[in-house]
């Protein structure tokens, strides 16, 4: 099967998903569940469904972003729990089955050096967040700090996406497909700049 055939098949599957979402009376909870599954184990980025859905449902952009963020946070706490309680069993199985060994090791090194901001960065860019969940849980990192970092990261990512759809409309699809890493890094840079500013103000005023 060539790439064009595979791509068309993928688009058809996404189209069927969108049709089901549009018809469902529980569409927000379906998006919540899809976000939960994507955060835990699904290899398909939720943006493939989320951007077209937002484009055709611009009257509930912010509600959509809220439900998707909530689903991700629920999954993040679940993944943190696996890392904290079951790393040597379920955690190791997930890492080996999904091929996250290299990514997990790299994130561990990043996490040891930067902690909170390592979680924040990985949560914004299109890099598997599972490594952050497992590593933070395995390290016994304070759960409230982990939840705060995940909330900021994914909230900025999904509400930022909603804002892009609100401002740019259909151009969002092209922007995200071609420059999603740059967009994610741009959002992360803004947050880090704000954090640096608050740290500087704290040192001056206190």
GROMACS .gro file of C-alpha atoms in nm:
model
  206
    1UNK     CA    1   0.000   0.000   0.000
    2UNK     CA    2   0.147   0.338  -0.101
    3UNK     CA    3   0.152   0.649   0.117
    4UNK     CA    4  -0.132   0.818  -0.070
    5UNK     CA    5  -0.364   0.520  -0.018
    6UNK     CA    6  -0.267   0.498   0.348
    7UNK     CA    7  -0.323   0.870   0.392
    8UNK     CA    8  -0.669   0.853   0.235
    9UNK     CA    9  -0.762   0.562   0.461
   10UNK     CA   10  -0.644   0.758   0.763
   11UNK     CA   11  -0.849   1.060   0.659
   12UNK     CA   12  -1.158   0.844   0.617
   13UNK     CA   13  -1.118   0.704   0.970
   14UNK     CA   14  -1.084   1.056   1.109
   15UNK     CA   15  -1.391   1.158   0.910
   16UNK     CA   16  -1.595   0.873   1.058
   17UNK     CA   17  -1.480   0.972   1.406
   18UNK     CA   18  -1.594   1.330   1.348
   19UNK     CA   19  -1.933   1.216   1.220
   20UNK     CA   20  -1.986   1.008   1.533
   21UNK     CA   21  -1.882   1.297   1.755
   22UNK     CA   22  -2.118   1.535   1.579
   23UNK     CA   23  -2.414   1.296   1.621
   24UNK     CA   24  -2.345   1.206   1.983
   25UNK     CA   25  -2.534   1.370   2.267
   26UNK     CA   26  -2.230   1.307   2.487
   27UNK     CA   27  -1.971   1.455   2.257
   28UNK     CA   28  -1.779   1.634   2.534
   29UNK     CA   29  -1.743   1.319   2.738
   30UNK     CA   30  -1.629   1.134   2.427
   31UNK     CA   31  -1.359   1.396   2.378
   32UNK     CA   32  -1.269   1.362   2.746
   33UNK     CA   33  -1.233   0.984   2.701
   34UNK     CA   34  -1.035   1.021   2.380
   35UNK     CA   35  -0.799   1.264   2.552
   36UNK     CA   36  -0.760   1.021   2.843
   37UNK     CA   37  -0.674   0.732   2.612
   38UNK     CA   38  -0.441   0.942   2.395
   39UNK     CA   39  -0.250   1.054   2.704
   40UNK     CA   40  -0.215   0.702   2.840
   41UNK     CA   41  -0.149   0.483   2.539
   42UNK     CA   42  -0.297   0.585   2.200
   43UNK     CA   43  -0.021   0.675   1.950
   44UNK     CA   44  -0.247   0.904   1.741
   45UNK     CA   45  -0.234   1.276   1.833
   46UNK     CA   46  -0.575   1.399   1.945
   47UNK     CA   47  -0.525   1.714   1.735
   48UNK     CA   48  -0.614   1.510   1.426
   49UNK     CA   49  -0.970   1.496   1.556
   50UNK     CA   50  -0.966   1.805   1.774
   51UNK     CA   51  -0.877   2.067   1.513
   52UNK     CA   52  -1.149   1.968   1.261
   53UNK     CA   53  -1.402   1.940   1.545
   54UNK     CA   54  -1.311   2.286   1.674
   55UNK     CA   55  -1.338   2.431   1.325
   56UNK     CA   56  -1.695   2.306   1.286
   57UNK     CA   57  -1.791   2.384   1.647
   58UNK     CA   58  -1.641   2.727   1.702
   59UNK     CA   59  -1.932   2.820   1.931
   60UNK     CA   60  -1.793   2.581   2.195
   61UNK     CA   61  -1.419   2.615   2.148
   62UNK     CA   62  -1.338   2.686   2.512
   63UNK     CA   63  -1.568   2.415   2.645
   64UNK     CA   64  -1.398   2.166   2.412
   65UNK     CA   65  -1.053   2.274   2.530
   66UNK     CA   66  -1.164   2.241   2.893
   67UNK     CA   67  -1.293   1.884   2.852
   68UNK     CA   68  -0.987   1.771   2.657
   69UNK     CA   69  -0.756   1.925   2.917
   70UNK     CA   70  -0.951   1.757   3.197
   71UNK     CA   71  -0.926   1.418   3.024
   72UNK     CA   72  -0.553   1.461   2.988
   73UNK     CA   73  -0.514   1.556   3.355
   74UNK     CA   74  -0.715   1.255   3.470
   75UNK     CA   75  -0.491   1.030   3.261
   76UNK     CA   76  -0.180   1.208   3.388
   77UNK     CA   77  -0.270   1.134   3.749
   78UNK     CA   78  -0.345   0.774   3.652
   79UNK     CA   79  -0.005   0.746   3.480
   80UNK     CA   80   0.166   0.908   3.777
   81UNK     CA   81   0.008   0.643   3.999
   82UNK     CA   82   0.143   0.366   3.775
   83UNK     CA   83   0.491   0.515   3.801
   84UNK     CA   84   0.461   0.554   4.179
   85UNK     CA   85   0.307   0.219   4.268
   86UNK     CA   86   0.361  -0.014   3.971
   87UNK     CA   87   0.671   0.097   3.781
   88UNK     CA   88   0.842  -0.244   3.797
   89UNK     CA   89   0.534  -0.424   3.663
   90UNK     CA   90   0.278  -0.224   3.465
   91UNK     CA   91   0.516   0.068   3.413
   92UNK     CA   92   0.795  -0.146   3.268
   93UNK     CA   93   0.544  -0.326   3.049
   94UNK     CA   94   0.418   0.003   2.906
   95UNK     CA   95   0.770   0.133   2.843
   96UNK     CA   96   0.884  -0.185   2.669
   97UNK     CA   97   0.562  -0.246   2.474
   98UNK     CA   98   0.534   0.108   2.341
   99UNK     CA   99   0.906   0.147   2.272
  100UNK     CA  100   0.956   0.434   2.516
  101UNK     CA  101   1.289   0.312   2.657
  102UNK     CA  102   1.506   0.578   2.497
  103UNK     CA  103   1.256   0.856   2.556
  104UNK     CA  104   1.212   0.752   2.919
  105UNK     CA  105   1.586   0.758   2.983
  106UNK     CA  106   1.626   1.097   2.817
  107UNK     CA  107   1.339   1.244   3.014
  108UNK     CA  108   1.478   1.105   3.340
  109UNK     CA  109   1.801   1.298   3.280
  110UNK     CA  110   1.606   1.612   3.194
  111UNK     CA  111   1.378   1.564   3.494
  112UNK     CA  112   1.672   1.521   3.734
  113UNK     CA  113   1.807   1.858   3.623
  114UNK     CA  114   1.492   2.066   3.582
  115UNK     CA  115   1.205   1.887   3.760
  116UNK     CA  116   0.890   2.100   3.729
  117UNK     CA  117   0.995   2.270   3.407
  118UNK     CA  118   1.091   1.942   3.243
  119UNK     CA  119   0.728   1.830   3.289
  120UNK     CA  120   0.605   2.167   3.166
  121UNK     CA  121   0.814   2.155   2.850
  122UNK     CA  122   0.727   1.795   2.757
  123UNK     CA  123   0.359   1.865   2.821
  124UNK     CA  124   0.348   2.141   2.560
  125UNK     CA  125   0.538   1.998   2.265
  126UNK     CA  126   0.417   1.694   2.064
  127UNK     CA  127   0.637   1.447   2.253
  128UNK     CA  128   0.487   1.146   2.440
  129UNK     CA  129   0.382   1.272   2.783
  130UNK     CA  130   0.375   0.918   2.921
  131UNK     CA  131   0.746   0.931   3.000
  132UNK     CA  132   0.690   1.237   3.221
  133UNK     CA  133   0.403   1.071   3.409
  134UNK     CA  134   0.594   0.753   3.482
  135UNK     CA  135   0.921   0.926   3.570
  136UNK     CA  136   0.755   1.175   3.804
  137UNK     CA  137   0.565   0.897   3.981
  138UNK     CA  138   0.871   0.672   4.007
  139UNK     CA  139   1.074   0.959   4.155
  140UNK     CA  140   0.806   1.033   4.414
  141UNK     CA  141   0.781   1.388   4.286
  142UNK     CA  142   0.514   1.582   4.482
  143UNK     CA  143   0.186   1.505   4.314
  144UNK     CA  144   0.052   1.859   4.350
  145UNK     CA  145   0.353   1.998   4.165
  146UNK     CA  146   0.311   1.737   3.892
  147UNK     CA  147  -0.060   1.818   3.853
  148UNK     CA  148   0.018   2.191   3.844
  149UNK     CA  149   0.283   2.144   3.573
  150UNK     CA  150   0.053   1.916   3.371
  151UNK     CA  151  -0.237   2.161   3.405
  152UNK     CA  152  -0.028   2.453   3.286
  153UNK     CA  153   0.129   2.257   3.002
  154UNK     CA  154  -0.177   2.089   2.859
  155UNK     CA  155  -0.406   2.380   2.939
  156UNK     CA  156  -0.183   2.617   2.743
  157UNK     CA  157  -0.154   2.364   2.462
  158UNK     CA  158  -0.527   2.300   2.416
  159UNK     CA  159  -0.657   2.647   2.501
  160UNK     CA  160  -0.380   2.787   2.281
  161UNK     CA  161  -0.505   2.562   2.002
  162UNK     CA  162  -0.861   2.685   2.059
  163UNK     CA  163  -0.733   3.043   2.039
  164UNK     CA  164  -0.557   2.967   1.710
  165UNK     CA  165  -0.878   2.823   1.566
  166UNK     CA  166  -1.069   3.128   1.690
  167UNK     CA  167  -0.822   3.369   1.528
  168UNK     CA  168  -0.701   3.183   1.218
  169UNK     CA  169  -0.985   2.949   1.133
  170UNK     CA  170  -0.893   2.691   0.869
  171UNK     CA  171  -0.536   2.818   0.851
  172UNK     CA  172  -0.487   2.646   1.189
  173UNK     CA  173  -0.479   2.307   1.015
  174UNK     CA  174  -0.188   2.408   0.794
  175UNK     CA  175  -0.005   2.579   1.078
  176UNK     CA  176  -0.036   2.281   1.312
  177UNK     CA  177   0.053   2.020   1.049
  178UNK     CA  178   0.366   2.201   0.933
  179UNK     CA  179   0.484   2.379   1.245
  180UNK     CA  180   0.336   2.208   1.552
  181UNK     CA  181   0.675   2.162   1.720
  182UNK     CA  182   0.756   2.530   1.670
  183UNK     CA  183   0.413   2.630   1.801
  184UNK     CA  184   0.458   2.412   2.109
  185UNK     CA  185   0.806   2.547   2.174
  186UNK     CA  186   0.679   2.900   2.128
  187UNK     CA  187   0.414   2.849   2.394
  188UNK     CA  188   0.671   2.690   2.624
  189UNK     CA  189   0.909   2.982   2.571
  190UNK     CA  190   0.638   3.231   2.669
  191UNK     CA  191   0.565   3.041   2.990
  192UNK     CA  192   0.934   3.013   3.080
  193UNK     CA  193   0.983   3.384   3.013
  194UNK     CA  194   0.694   3.466   3.245
  195UNK     CA  195   0.839   3.235   3.510
  196UNK     CA  196   1.181   3.401   3.479
  197UNK     CA  197   1.014   3.741   3.519
  198UNK     CA  198   0.831   3.633   3.836
  199UNK     CA  199   1.154   3.493   3.978
  200UNK     CA  200   1.336   3.819   3.908
  201UNK     CA  201   1.057   4.027   4.061
  202UNK     CA  202   1.056   3.804   4.368
  203UNK     CA  203   1.431   3.852   4.416
  204UNK     CA  204   1.394   4.229   4.381
  205UNK     CA  205   1.088   4.284   4.593
  206UNK     CA  206   1.153   4.035   4.876
   0.00000   0.00000   0.00000
